[in-house]
Amino acid sequence: MLTLEENELLTRTGPGTPMGAVMRRYWIPALLSWELAEPDCLPVRLKLLGEKLVGFRDTSGRVGILEEHCAHRKASLYLGRNEGDGLRCVFHGWKYDVTGQCVDMPCEPPQYRFADKIKLRAYPTVEFGGIIWANMGPPDRVPAPPKFEWTQLPETHRHLTKTWEECNWLQALEGGIDTAHIGFLHWGLAKKAYGKLSEDDPTSFRLRAQAPELQVDTTDYGFRYAGIRHLGEQGDYVRGYHFVMPWTQIRPTQAQGSGGGAGRKVEWKSTIGGHFWVPMDDEHCMVWNWDYSFGEQPLSAEDRYDSSAGPENVYEDQGFRKKRNKANDWLIDREVQKHKTYTGIQGVNTQDHAIQESMGPIADRTTEHLGSIDRAIIVGRRLLLQAVKTVHDGGDPPGVAPSYYKLRGIEKLIPQGADWRAELLPPMYQEEGSKVLAT
Amino acid sequence: MLTLEENELLTRTGPGTPMGAVMRRYWIPALLSWELAEPDCLPVRLKLLGEKLVGFRDTSGRVGILEEHCAHRKASLYLGRNEGDGLRCVFHGWKYDVTGQCVDMPCEPPQYRFADKIKLRAYPTVEFGGIIWANMGPPDRVPAPPKFEWTQLPETHRHLTKTWEECNWLQALEGGIDTAHIGFLHWGLAKKAYGKLSEDDPTSFRLRAQAPELQVDTTDYGFRYAGIRHLGEQGDYVRGYHFVMPWTQIRPTQAQGSGGGAGRKVEWKSTIGGHFWVPMDDEHCMVWNWDYSFGEQPLSAEDRYDSSAGPENVYEDQGFRKKRNKANDWLIDREVQKHKTYTGIQGVNTQDHAIQESMGPIADRTTEHLGSIDRAIIVGRRLLLQAVKTVHDGGDPPGVAPSYYKLRGIEKLIPQGADWRAELLPPMYQEEGSKVLAT
Amino acid sequence: MLTLEENELLTRTGPGTPMGAVMRRYWIPALLSWELAEPDCLPVRLKLLGEKLVGFRDTSGRVGILEEHCAHRKASLYLGRNEGDGLRCVFHGWKYDVTGQCVDMPCEPPQYRFADKIKLRAYPTVEFGGIIWANMGPPDRVPAPPKFEWTQLPETHRHLTKTWEECNWLQALEGGIDTAHIGFLHWGLAKKAYGKLSEDDPTSFRLRAQAPELQVDTTDYGFRYAGIRHLGEQGDYVRGYHFVMPWTQIRPTQAQGSGGGAGRKVEWKSTIGGHFWVPMDDEHCMVWNWDYSFGEQPLSAEDRYDSSAGPENVYEDQGFRKKRNKANDWLIDREVQKHKTYTGIQGVNTQDHAIQESMGPIADRTTEHLGSIDRAIIVGRRLLLQAVKTVHDGGDPPGVAPSYYKLRGIEKLIPQGADWRAELLPPMYQEEGSKVLAT
C-alpha cells in the first residue's frame, strides 16, 4: 500500500517531475531501428516521458530525435521533409540537423537569417540491438551504453517487438516483476486443459506449487529475485529474475515443454526473455518484448513466436496498439474462460496487459493489500523512491553503471532444500557473481 | 430556477455527496435478474451513484454486488472467474464470496495467507419483481424491501426493461414527473396525423386541453399529483400520478385507444406504468421502464410493446445504450417532424430522452423559468432538498417506510367540476387512502 | 514570441473575455445563406465565440439567431419546430420569434401565461453576399454593415464556401496573413513538378525569391502589407494584401498560369480572394473562403474551383469538417511528398489547415521565434492587443467604420526598384487611397 503522495511520485514522469528526473538519467528505448529503416526515410512521431518528439534518419544515416514542433511558428515536424542531412519544416522551410541545430532558413532574406541562433531540443542517441536509444538527461551525466547481453548478439539470436499499453508504466512493471501470477493468469487451467500433466512437464512445475516462496536480493543495478516452488522429492523449481533500474526485467525461459499431452516433458533450452516498460505519458507506456538465445543455436521460429506482440497482434500503423485491447475487452471469450484457459484472453502478453489495464489508467495503490509474493514489488518501489532521493541530492541512481551487461535470467530444478543462490547465481552472472547489497 | 449551489446539491450523487447520502438510504434497482441468469453465470459490470461495481450470482444462487477492483493489486473482477461460491480474480486467484469476504488466497504460501483479513465493499441485495436491488447505505438503516405493487405480480402481469440515458438523473426525473409535455412532445401533431379525432379518443383528451391544471399533494412517501384537463360538457380528464422518493414515478396508462382513425374510442384498461431514474454517475443514469396489469388479464403483447426501451431499441451488449442516441441526433427525421409527429423522433421514451439529453450533461437550472405546470417539479426539488437536510441531521428521508406498496397511478374522466380527490384517491390507494401532509 | 498572458489574451474569445469583447463589436459571418434556404426551413446549430446558438428563417423570411436552449426547462431548440413565424420548443411548445421574444406558451392555462416576460438572447442579423451576419455586441454600438466589395456583387461574380478548422482562430489568421509560406508549403516543389519553369510563369515569380521582403502599413481598418520578391531585370513581383480587423484577409489572385509545362505564362485576371477566420470556441474556428471577379467577366468554373473547401472536400452534414483532417493526418501521401509536392497533402487550403492544426489546439507562442517575414503577424498581434485596450476603455476598435468597403488585394510585376506604394496603392483602394497611419 502506498500513500497518495508516493503513488503520485512513482507514476508521474513528465518534465519537471522527480521520477521523470530519475528516468532521464538512463538510456531510453525510443524506436525500433526498422522504424527508421534507411537514410532519408519518413519521420516518425513518438512520445517519451510525456514529451512529444519526432525521429528521423538523415542522409548520412545519423538518427535525430527532436522536440516535435518547429522553433519558428510551432508547426509539427512530423509533416516535415527528411532531406539533405536534415528535417525540414514544410511551413517555411526551416531545416534542422540531428543535433537540433537549425541549418537552413530559406524563407528569410539573407541579411535577416538567424539559423545559427536556433536550436531545437534534441536528444543524443545510440543504436544497437535493433533499438534506437535516447538519453534525455543532463549531457554531463550520460551513462554507459545499455549493452544488455542480447543487444550484442546477431539478429539470428534475438527477437524484438513492442506493444502500446494503455496504462501507467508502473502497473506494467509491477505485473512483470511478479512471478506468482504465472500459475494463475497464464496457466491456471492448464491442468484441466492438458489433461493430467506429467511431473516432468514445465507447466506442472508452475502449477504444483502455485504459491512460490519469494526471495529478493538488492544489487547495485536493482535487484535479483527467486521464485521457489517446492515440488517434493522432485526438487525445488527456482526461477531467477533480474530487475535492472528503472524498467527492465530479465526473465528465464529455459524450461520449455517438448512432446504433447500427458507425455510432455521439460526440455532445457538456452533462451532468455525480458521487457522494458517505458512511459509514453502518465497513462500510456510502451512495452518492449525481447527474447534471445545465449547458446550456439539461433532462435527458432517457435522461440520467436510472440503470443501477444508480433505484427499479427498489433496495429503497427496505429502506434503499435494491440488488436485485442481495452476498448474491446481484449476480445475475452467467456466460453474459453469457462473451460479452457483461466482468462479467456488469447496471448500471454495480452493477458498481462488486460489485467494491468483493468486497474484503470493509474492504479489506486492506496487501497491495495500486498502479501509475501509481492516482495519484489515492494523492493522495487523502495528502490525507485530511493533513486528519486539520490538523484535529487545530485547522485547517480542504480543501474547507470554497466554492471548489468552480463545478467541472465535462469531457472532450474535443484535438489530439495538446496541453496538456490549457490545453484543459480553463477549462471545468472555468467560465472562472475555480483556484489550483493542486501538479501 | 435554482441557485448554482442548489443545482450542484441535487445533481451530485457520488460517495461523500449530500444527495448521494440520501440515495444510499433506499433500495436501488441495480440489475435485471436476467443479467445474472443462473448460478455461476458471467460477472457483470455496473455503475451506481458514481461507484464502479461488479455483480455475480454464485454457485448457490446468491447474488453479490462488490466494488469492482480486487483488494490485492486492484485488477478488475469483471475479468474474474465465477466459480465455487465466489468470484475469483484471475491475476492471482484471490476469491470473494457474495459478502465481499475473501475466502481463498492460493497464491500465498499457507503460512502467509491472510484471507480472513480481506473484505471488499459489498452491498446487500434483495431480488424480486425481476430486479436485483442493492442497498448502499448504513447497514443499521436498511429500509423495508421495495415492494411496489407490480413487483409482487407474476411475470405474466408485468413487463420490465432498462435504458441508459446520457444525462444527469434529475433531468430524467423532471421529465417524468411532468404531465404537461404529453400533449406536445408526444402527441402535439396527433390531431393532424390522425385526422379529426373523435371526442372519445384518449389522444383527444390530452390534446383538447394542452395546458393542464396541476395539483400536487405532499405525502409521507413523496407526493401525488393530478393533471386536470377540462373537456367541457364531456367532463374533466384527470391523470393521477405518484412520485415516490427519490426516483420513482407511478403513472396511469388506463385510457387507451381502440379502433382506428376518426372512429377511435377510449378503452379503459387495468394497466399502470412507471419508471425509476437511477444515477450511474453525475452525467449518466439508468432508466428503468415497467408496466403492469392490476386486473385479472395478463399484459398483452401490445401492452408490452415498449416504444423505446425494448431489446429492439437498445444495445443490450453495450450497456443498454439506445440505438437512437445523442451521438446520432436520435435519428431525427425532419420530414416526419414536419408532417407527422411533433419531434420526428421515433418512440415515446426516446422522445423523452432526446429532450432531456439535449439540455446537456447537467442542465443549467440557474437560467430556467418555471411555470404553473412545473409545480410537481418544484415540489419534487423541495422534497429532495429537505431530505438532504433530514439525512444530514440523522433522520430518515420520506419513502423508506413501506407506505408506497399499494400506490396506483389512475386516470379518469370525471364529471365537470367534480372533486378529483374524491374520485381518484380511493383507487390511487386501493381504497385505503393515505395521510395527506399538504395540498 | 508572446508571454503566456498575451497568448491567453489573444486566443480566448468566449463571453466575458477581453478579446471576446473586441470581436463582439463586429459583424460576424454566422451562416451561409443557403443553410437557411427558405422560410420555415430546418433550424441549424452553430457556435460563435464559445456560445451555442440556433439559427432559423421564419415564415416571413426573417432570420433569427438565438441562444440554443429554451428559457423554460433548457431543452435544445435545435430539436424545435420552425413554424408560423417562430421557433417552437418541442418539449412544451414555447415559441420564440426572431428577436428571441417568447410569443406562445400553450402549455400554461391562459391565466398563468407569461410569454411576454420571456426573451431569449438573440442577435441582430443582416444578410447579403450569401452570408447571414450576426452582431453579438452592445446594441448601441452596432457598426456599419460589412459591405466588402464582393458582398455587393451578383452571384455570377463571387464564390463562397466554409470549412471547419480544428484549432484556435489565431493560428488560422496567422497562417493567412503570412505571404512567405507560399513558396514553401504550397509551391516548394513546383519547379521539380513542373520541370524548368518559364520566367513568365507566376509560380516562378513566387519561387525565384522565396524570401520576400515584407512591408506593413498600419491603417484605420487594420493594415495593408506587401510581399516583395526581387526578380532581377524582370522586375519586382509585389503582392499587396489587406488585413481588416479582426479576422479578414483580402488577397490578390490576379497572376494566374496559362498554358502548360515549361511554356506556362502569366495571365493577369481580375480576381481577388480572401478569408474570414471566425472563432467557434477556443479550439475550433470556421474558415470562410471567398473569391470574386471585380471585372466584367463572371467567375469561371476554374476560378470557383476550391482546392480545399468545396462540397467535394468537406462533410457539409458534419459541421463542414474536412474529409482530409487531423484525425486521418490529412491523408498525407508520403510518396507524393517525396517527389511531387512539398507536403504530400492535397489542396492548398488543406495544406494551410494541416500546418496550423499540427501546432496543437492552441499554439504555444511562448517558445516561438519570429523573423522578418513575420512582420505582418507581429503588427497584427499589436493591433489586436491595442484593440483590447481600446474597447476596454470604451472606444471603438479599428475596422468598425466602413473604410474597408473598397479594398482590393493586388499583385503586380513592377519595374525593378520602383516604389510599390505608388504602383499598388491606387488599385488597392480603387484609386481613392486611404489614410496611412504608419509605415
Coordinates of C-alpha atoms in Angstrom, one line a residue, chain B residues 146-317:
Chain B
P146 CA -39.2 -2.1 -2.2
K147 CA -42.4 -4.0 -2.8
F148 CA -44.1 -1.8 -5.3
E149 CA -47.3 -3.5 -6.3
W150 CA -46.1 -4.7 -9.6
T151 CA -43.0 -6.4 -8.1
Q152 CA -45.4 -8.8 -6.3
L153 CA -47.1 -9.9 -9.5
P154 CA -46.3 -12.9 -11.7
E155 CA -44.3 -12.3 -14.9
T156 CA -47.5 -12.6 -17.0
H157 CA -48.7 -9.4 -15.5
R158 CA -45.6 -7.2 -15.6
H159 CA -43.0 -6.0 -18.2
L160 CA -39.6 -4.6 -17.4
T161 CA -36.7 -3.1 -19.4
K162 CA -34.0 -0.6 -18.8
T163 CA -32.3 2.1 -20.9
W164 CA -29.1 4.0 -20.5
E165 CA -29.7 7.8 -20.6
E166 CA -26.8 10.2 -21.3
C167 CA -27.6 13.0 -18.8
N168 CA -27.9 13.6 -15.1
W169 CA -30.6 11.7 -13.3
L170 CA -32.5 14.8 -12.3
Q171 CA -33.2 15.8 -15.9
A172 CA -34.7 12.3 -16.4
L173 CA -36.8 12.6 -13.2
E174 CA -38.0 16.1 -14.0
G175 CA -39.0 14.9 -17.5
G176 CA -41.0 12.1 -15.9
I177 CA -43.0 13.9 -13.3
D178 CA -44.1 16.4 -15.8
T179 CA -47.6 15.6 -17.3
A180 CA -47.8 18.7 -19.4
H181 CA -45.4 17.7 -22.1
I182 CA -47.6 14.8 -23.2
G183 CA -49.7 16.9 -25.4
F184 CA -46.7 18.4 -27.1
L185 CA -43.6 16.2 -27.1
H186 CA -45.5 13.0 -27.6
W187 CA -48.8 14.0 -29.2
G188 CA -48.5 17.5 -30.5
L189 CA -49.3 16.7 -34.1
A190 CA -51.7 13.8 -33.4
K191 CA -54.7 15.7 -34.5
K192 CA -53.1 16.3 -37.8
A193 CA -51.8 12.8 -38.1
Y194 CA -55.0 11.0 -37.1
G195 CA -57.3 13.3 -38.9
K196 CA -60.1 14.8 -36.9
L197 CA -60.1 12.9 -33.6
S198 CA -63.3 11.6 -32.1
E199 CA -64.2 13.2 -28.8
D200 CA -63.9 9.8 -27.2
D201 CA -60.3 9.3 -28.4
P202 CA -57.9 9.4 -25.4
T203 CA -55.5 11.3 -27.5
S204 CA -58.2 13.9 -27.9
F205 CA -58.4 14.1 -24.1
R206 CA -54.8 15.1 -23.9
L207 CA -54.9 17.5 -26.9
R208 CA -58.0 19.4 -26.3
A209 CA -56.7 20.9 -23.2
Q210 CA -53.0 21.0 -23.7
A211 CA -52.5 23.2 -20.7
P212 CA -53.5 21.0 -17.7
E213 CA -54.2 22.4 -14.3
L214 CA -51.7 20.8 -11.8
Q215 CA -52.5 20.0 -8.2
V216 CA -49.8 18.5 -6.0
D217 CA -50.3 16.9 -2.6
T218 CA -47.2 16.1 -0.5
T219 CA -47.4 12.7 1.2
D220 CA -45.2 10.6 3.6
Y221 CA -43.6 8.8 0.6
G222 CA -43.1 11.9 -1.7
F223 CA -46.1 13.4 -3.5
R224 CA -49.1 12.6 -5.6
Y225 CA -50.3 14.9 -8.3
A226 CA -53.1 15.4 -10.7
G227 CA -53.1 16.9 -14.2
I228 CA -56.6 18.1 -14.9
R229 CA -57.8 18.8 -18.4
H230 CA -61.2 20.5 -18.7
L231 CA -63.1 19.0 -21.7
G232 CA -66.3 21.0 -21.3
E233 CA -69.5 19.1 -21.0
Q234 CA -67.6 15.8 -21.6
G235 CA -66.1 16.3 -18.1
D236 CA -62.7 16.7 -16.6
Y237 CA -59.9 14.3 -17.7
V238 CA -57.7 13.8 -14.7
R239 CA -54.4 11.9 -14.6
G240 CA -53.3 11.0 -11.1
Y241 CA -49.6 10.2 -10.6
H242 CA -47.4 9.3 -7.7
F243 CA -43.8 10.3 -7.1
V244 CA -42.1 8.0 -4.6
M245 CA -38.8 9.3 -3.2
P246 CA -36.2 9.5 -4.5
W247 CA -36.6 8.4 -8.2
T248 CA -39.9 6.6 -8.8
Q249 CA -42.9 7.6 -10.9
I250 CA -46.2 5.7 -11.0
R251 CA -48.2 6.7 -14.0
P252 CA -51.7 5.8 -15.2
T253 CA -52.0 4.0 -18.6
Q254 CA -55.6 3.0 -18.4
A255 CA -57.1 5.2 -21.1
Q256 CA -56.1 3.6 -24.4
G257 CA -57.3 3.9 -27.9
S258 CA -59.4 1.2 -29.5
G259 CA -60.4 1.1 -33.2
G260 CA -58.8 3.3 -35.8
G261 CA -58.8 6.8 -37.4
A262 CA -61.6 9.1 -36.6
G263 CA -63.6 6.3 -35.0
R264 CA -61.1 5.5 -32.3
K265 CA -62.6 5.4 -28.8
V266 CA -61.2 5.2 -25.4
E267 CA -60.9 1.7 -23.9
W268 CA -60.3 1.6 -20.1
K269 CA -57.7 -1.0 -19.2
S270 CA -56.3 -2.1 -15.9
T271 CA -52.7 -1.1 -16.6
I272 CA -50.2 1.1 -15.0
G273 CA -46.7 2.2 -15.9
G274 CA -43.7 3.8 -14.3
H275 CA -40.0 4.5 -14.2
F276 CA -37.1 4.6 -11.9
W277 CA -34.3 7.1 -12.8
V278 CA -31.2 5.9 -11.1
P279 CA -27.8 7.8 -11.2
M280 CA -24.9 5.8 -12.7
D281 CA -22.7 8.8 -12.3
D282 CA -23.4 12.5 -12.5
E283 CA -23.7 12.6 -16.3
H284 CA -25.5 9.3 -16.9
C285 CA -28.4 7.5 -15.5
M286 CA -30.2 4.2 -16.0
V287 CA -33.9 4.5 -16.8
W288 CA -36.0 1.5 -15.7
N289 CA -39.3 1.1 -17.5
W290 CA -42.1 -1.0 -16.2
D291 CA -45.7 -1.7 -17.0
Y292 CA -48.2 -4.0 -15.3
S293 CA -51.7 -5.2 -15.2
F294 CA -53.5 -5.0 -11.8
G295 CA -56.6 -6.7 -13.3
E296 CA -57.1 -10.4 -14.0
Q297 CA -56.0 -10.1 -17.5
P298 CA -52.3 -10.6 -18.1
L299 CA -50.4 -7.9 -20.1
S300 CA -51.0 -8.3 -23.8
A301 CA -48.2 -8.2 -26.4
E302 CA -49.3 -4.7 -27.2
D303 CA -49.1 -3.7 -23.6
R304 CA -45.6 -5.0 -23.5
Y305 CA -44.6 -3.1 -26.6
D306 CA -42.1 -0.6 -25.4
S307 CA -41.8 2.3 -27.7
S308 CA -38.2 3.0 -26.8
A309 CA -36.6 0.5 -24.5
G310 CA -37.1 -3.0 -25.7
P311 CA -34.3 -5.2 -27.0
E312 CA -35.1 -3.9 -30.5
N313 CA -34.3 -0.4 -29.4
V314 CA -31.3 -0.7 -27.1
Y315 CA -27.9 -2.4 -27.5
E316 CA -28.1 -4.8 -24.6
D317 CA -24.5 -5.7 -25.1

